[in-house]
Amino acid sequence: MDKYRVFAGIILFGSLWGMLECMLGEVSMGGVPMGAFLGGFVGLGLMVLTRRLYNIRWMQLGMAIVAGMLRFWAPVGTCVICSALAIMAEGLIFEIIFNRPMFDLNRSSFMKSGKTLALVGIIAGFTIYVTGYMFTQIFTPILTTGTFSISNFVNALPIIFGTGFFAAVFGGISLPLAVLAKQLYFNVSTVKREHYYAAAAGITTFCWALVFVFFQF
């Protein structure tokens, strides 16, 4: 696929992901951690969908970097830097898992069953969210204060693994949905260049402008 088309897709879907992280990050879900929903459903769902549409490895890490940059740029929440780091870490963990031939969403026969997809989604949702959470607990204090407390990290582990349950549930929904829903699939390479780039530029601009207007005024 044209590398410029892929690059535009990275910016487009990364901006969508970042916008949703910014807009929904502080919304209450009645006891369910919003971070688990954003990681297990939104983040994982978008990464799976774009892997299915573009079939390009490491594209999803690029999306996570764009989403993390937008999340860091938006002054919402009590810990902006840790949210941005978590998103980028989630993209890296996704690549480590789904770059394996066994989990190839377009070629692996293992990834054809709805039950298998749900199981993989549960495992991936939990792993991506928990690892991203742990990553922030390590690197946020290092980047902000220059120190790291192992005792604080250990004390946070029960919360991390506990909230990971919700990410696993959302992952079990988002992965099979993104793979099996025919309504979400289209051949990206067949879209006319002028239409593709115009749509990508317009949606990307909308995402960043919406975040800017919402949080700057």
Short mmCIF file of C-alpha atoms in Angstrom, two decimals:
data_model
loop_
_atom_site.label_atom_id
_atom_site.label_comp_id
_atom_site.label_asym_id
_atom_site.label_seq_id
_atom_site.Cartn_x
_atom_site.Cartn_y
_atom_site.Cartn_z
CA MET A 1 0.00 0.00 0.00
CA ASP A 2 1.11 3.58 -0.72
CA LYS A 3 3.21 4.73 2.26
CA TYR A 4 1.64 8.19 2.16
CA ARG A 5 -1.81 6.63 2.40
CA VAL A 6 -0.65 4.65 5.44
CA PHE A 7 0.89 7.74 7.03
CA ALA A 8 -2.36 9.65 6.56
CA GLY A 9 -4.20 6.72 8.17
CA ILE A 10 -1.85 6.81 11.16
CA ILE A 11 -2.55 10.50 11.70
CA LEU A 12 -6.29 10.08 11.12
CA PHE A 13 -6.95 7.13 13.43
CA GLY A 14 -4.42 8.30 15.99
CA SER A 15 -6.24 11.63 16.16
CA LEU A 16 -9.61 9.89 16.54
CA TRP A 17 -8.19 7.76 19.34
CA GLY A 18 -6.63 10.75 21.07
CA MET A 19 -9.82 12.80 20.77
CA LEU A 20 -11.87 10.03 22.40
CA GLU A 21 -9.29 9.71 25.17
CA CYS A 22 -9.50 13.46 25.83
CA MET A 23 -13.28 13.76 25.62
CA LEU A 24 -14.15 10.63 27.60
CA GLY A 25 -11.22 10.44 29.99
CA GLU A 26 -13.01 12.10 32.89
CA VAL A 27 -16.49 10.69 32.25
CA SER A 28 -17.91 8.52 35.04
CA MET A 29 -19.13 5.03 34.18
CA GLY A 30 -20.68 4.19 37.54
CA GLY A 31 -17.76 2.34 39.09
CA VAL A 32 -16.24 1.00 35.89
CA PRO A 33 -12.83 2.63 35.28
CA MET A 34 -12.98 4.77 32.15
CA GLY A 35 -9.33 3.93 31.49
CA ALA A 36 -10.25 0.25 31.18
CA PHE A 37 -12.96 1.10 28.65
CA LEU A 38 -10.66 3.39 26.66
CA GLY A 39 -7.86 0.82 26.66
CA GLY A 40 -9.86 -2.38 26.24
CA PHE A 41 -12.56 -1.16 23.88
CA VAL A 42 -11.58 2.11 22.17
CA GLY A 43 -7.81 1.67 21.90
CA LEU A 44 -7.77 -2.06 21.21
CA GLY A 45 -10.78 -1.78 18.90
CA LEU A 46 -9.21 0.94 16.75
CA MET A 47 -5.87 -0.86 16.58
CA VAL A 48 -7.52 -4.14 15.57
CA LEU A 49 -9.73 -2.40 13.00
CA THR A 50 -6.83 -0.57 11.36
CA ARG A 51 -4.69 -3.73 11.34
CA ARG A 52 -7.57 -5.41 9.53
CA LEU A 53 -8.05 -2.53 7.07
CA TYR A 54 -4.41 -1.69 6.30
CA ASN A 55 -2.61 -4.92 7.26
CA ILE A 56 0.52 -2.92 8.11
CA ARG A 57 2.68 -3.82 11.10
CA TRP A 58 3.81 -1.02 13.43
CA MET A 59 1.12 1.29 12.10
CA GLN A 60 -0.74 0.93 15.40
CA LEU A 61 2.29 2.07 17.41
CA GLY A 62 2.34 5.18 15.22
CA MET A 63 -1.34 5.74 15.97
CA ALA A 64 -0.65 5.39 19.70
CA ILE A 65 2.12 7.98 19.50
CA VAL A 66 -0.21 10.44 17.73
CA ALA A 67 -3.00 9.74 20.25
CA GLY A 68 -0.57 10.14 23.15
CA MET A 69 0.64 13.47 21.76
CA LEU A 70 -2.93 14.76 21.51
CA ARG A 71 -3.70 13.48 25.01
CA PHE A 72 -0.59 15.20 26.38
CA TRP A 73 -1.52 18.43 24.59
CA ALA A 74 -4.99 18.51 26.17
CA PRO A 75 -4.94 19.76 29.79
CA VAL A 76 -7.63 17.43 31.13
CA GLY A 77 -7.43 15.07 34.08
CA THR A 78 -5.18 14.80 37.08
CA CYS A 79 -2.28 13.06 35.32
CA VAL A 80 -1.84 14.08 31.70
CA ILE A 81 1.63 12.64 31.24
CA CYS A 82 0.71 9.23 32.66
CA SER A 83 -2.31 9.00 30.34
CA ALA A 84 -0.16 9.85 27.33
CA LEU A 85 2.48 7.30 28.33
CA ALA A 86 -0.17 4.61 28.86
CA ILE A 87 -1.57 5.11 25.36
CA MET A 88 1.87 4.82 23.75
CA ALA A 89 2.70 1.74 25.82
CA GLU A 90 -0.59 0.13 24.76
CA GLY A 91 0.38 0.61 21.12
CA LEU A 92 3.75 -1.05 21.69
CA ILE A 93 2.22 -4.04 23.51
CA PHE A 94 -0.35 -4.44 20.73
CA GLU A 95 2.46 -4.71 18.18
CA ILE A 96 4.33 -7.27 20.27
CA ILE A 97 1.21 -9.46 20.48
CA PHE A 98 -0.33 -9.10 17.04
CA ASN A 99 2.87 -9.07 14.98
CA ARG A 100 3.14 -12.79 15.68
CA PRO A 101 1.96 -14.92 12.73
CA MET A 102 -0.40 -16.87 15.00
CA PHE A 103 -2.38 -13.67 15.72
CA ASP A 104 -2.37 -12.29 12.17
CA LEU A 105 -5.89 -10.89 11.82
CA ASN A 106 -5.96 -11.30 8.04
CA ARG A 107 -4.11 -14.58 7.40
CA SER A 108 -4.12 -16.77 10.49
CA SER A 109 -6.70 -19.57 10.48
CA PHE A 110 -6.54 -19.44 14.27
CA MET A 111 -8.19 -15.99 14.23
CA LYS A 112 -11.36 -16.95 12.34
CA SER A 113 -13.61 -18.24 15.13
CA GLY A 114 -15.74 -15.80 17.12
CA LYS A 115 -14.98 -17.69 20.35
CA THR A 116 -11.26 -17.59 19.65
CA LEU A 117 -11.40 -13.87 18.89
CA ALA A 118 -13.28 -13.23 22.14
CA LEU A 119 -10.71 -15.21 24.13
CA VAL A 120 -7.79 -13.45 22.46
CA GLY A 121 -9.57 -10.13 23.04
CA ILE A 122 -9.91 -10.88 26.76
CA ILE A 123 -6.23 -11.74 27.07
CA ALA A 124 -5.09 -8.84 24.88
CA GLY A 125 -7.36 -6.30 26.60
CA PHE A 126 -6.06 -7.31 30.01
CA THR A 127 -2.40 -7.47 28.94
CA ILE A 128 -2.39 -4.19 27.01
CA TYR A 129 -4.17 -2.25 29.76
CA VAL A 130 -2.25 -3.70 32.71
CA THR A 131 1.13 -3.36 31.01
CA GLY A 132 0.37 0.23 30.01
CA TYR A 133 -0.74 1.01 33.57
CA MET A 134 2.42 -0.51 35.02
CA PHE A 135 4.53 1.39 32.48
CA THR A 136 3.10 4.68 33.68
CA GLN A 137 3.66 3.78 37.33
CA ILE A 138 7.34 3.30 36.57
CA PHE A 139 8.12 6.09 34.14
CA THR A 140 5.79 8.90 35.24
CA PRO A 141 7.61 9.50 38.55
CA ILE A 142 10.96 9.14 36.81
CA LEU A 143 10.05 11.78 34.21
CA THR A 144 8.35 14.16 36.66
CA THR A 145 10.46 13.88 39.83
CA GLY A 146 13.50 11.90 38.76
CA THR A 147 12.78 9.16 41.33
CA PHE A 148 11.04 5.79 41.43
CA SER A 149 9.61 4.09 44.51
CA ILE A 150 9.36 0.32 44.30
CA SER A 151 7.06 0.27 47.35
CA ASN A 152 4.57 2.64 45.69
CA PHE A 153 4.67 0.47 42.58
CA VAL A 154 4.00 -2.72 44.53
CA ASN A 155 1.17 -1.06 46.46
CA ALA A 156 -0.49 -0.06 43.17
CA LEU A 157 -0.43 -3.60 41.73
CA PRO A 158 -3.73 -4.78 43.30
CA ILE A 159 -5.52 -1.78 41.78
CA ILE A 160 -3.84 -2.34 38.42
CA PHE A 161 -4.79 -6.01 38.22
CA GLY A 162 -8.25 -5.37 39.62
CA THR A 163 -9.16 -2.75 37.02
CA GLY A 164 -7.59 -4.96 34.37
CA PHE A 165 -10.63 -7.24 34.73
CA PHE A 166 -12.82 -4.59 33.10
CA ALA A 167 -10.31 -4.08 30.27
CA ALA A 168 -10.40 -7.82 29.66
CA VAL A 169 -14.20 -7.76 29.38
CA PHE A 170 -14.14 -4.85 26.96
CA GLY A 171 -11.38 -6.52 24.96
CA GLY A 172 -13.49 -9.64 24.63
CA ILE A 173 -16.13 -7.48 22.95
CA SER A 174 -14.05 -5.08 20.86
CA LEU A 175 -11.75 -7.57 19.13
CA PRO A 176 -14.39 -9.87 17.63
CA LEU A 177 -16.54 -6.83 16.79
CA ALA A 178 -13.70 -5.12 14.89
CA VAL A 179 -12.81 -8.33 13.03
CA LEU A 180 -16.22 -9.82 12.25
CA ALA A 181 -18.42 -6.77 11.65
CA LYS A 182 -18.68 -6.49 7.86
CA GLN A 183 -20.07 -2.96 8.21
CA LEU A 184 -16.68 -1.78 9.52
CA TYR A 185 -14.65 -3.11 6.60
CA PHE A 186 -13.77 -1.39 3.36
CA ASN A 187 -10.85 -1.64 0.94
CA VAL A 188 -8.72 1.38 1.78
CA SER A 189 -6.56 1.05 -1.32
CA THR A 190 -9.56 1.45 -3.65
CA VAL A 191 -10.63 4.85 -2.29
CA LYS A 192 -9.68 7.63 -4.70
CA ARG A 193 -6.60 9.49 -3.54
CA GLU A 194 -8.24 12.92 -3.54
CA HIS A 195 -11.20 11.65 -1.52
CA TYR A 196 -9.01 9.70 0.89
CA TYR A 197 -6.62 12.54 1.69
CA ALA A 198 -9.39 15.13 1.88
CA ALA A 199 -11.33 12.99 4.36
CA ALA A 200 -8.20 12.20 6.40
CA ALA A 201 -7.19 15.87 6.57
CA GLY A 202 -10.70 17.03 7.41
CA ILE A 203 -11.33 14.49 10.18
CA THR A 204 -7.86 14.98 11.67
CA THR A 205 -8.30 18.76 11.73
CA PHE A 206 -11.73 18.35 13.34
CA CYS A 207 -10.35 16.11 16.10
CA TRP A 208 -7.53 18.47 17.07
CA ALA A 209 -9.72 21.58 16.75
CA LEU A 210 -12.46 20.04 18.89
CA VAL A 211 -10.00 19.18 21.65
CA PHE A 212 -8.45 22.65 21.45
CA VAL A 213 -11.81 24.46 21.61
CA PHE A 214 -13.20 22.23 24.35
CA PHE A 215 -10.24 22.45 26.69
CA GLN A 216 -8.72 25.85 25.92
CA PHE A 217 -11.78 28.05 26.41
#
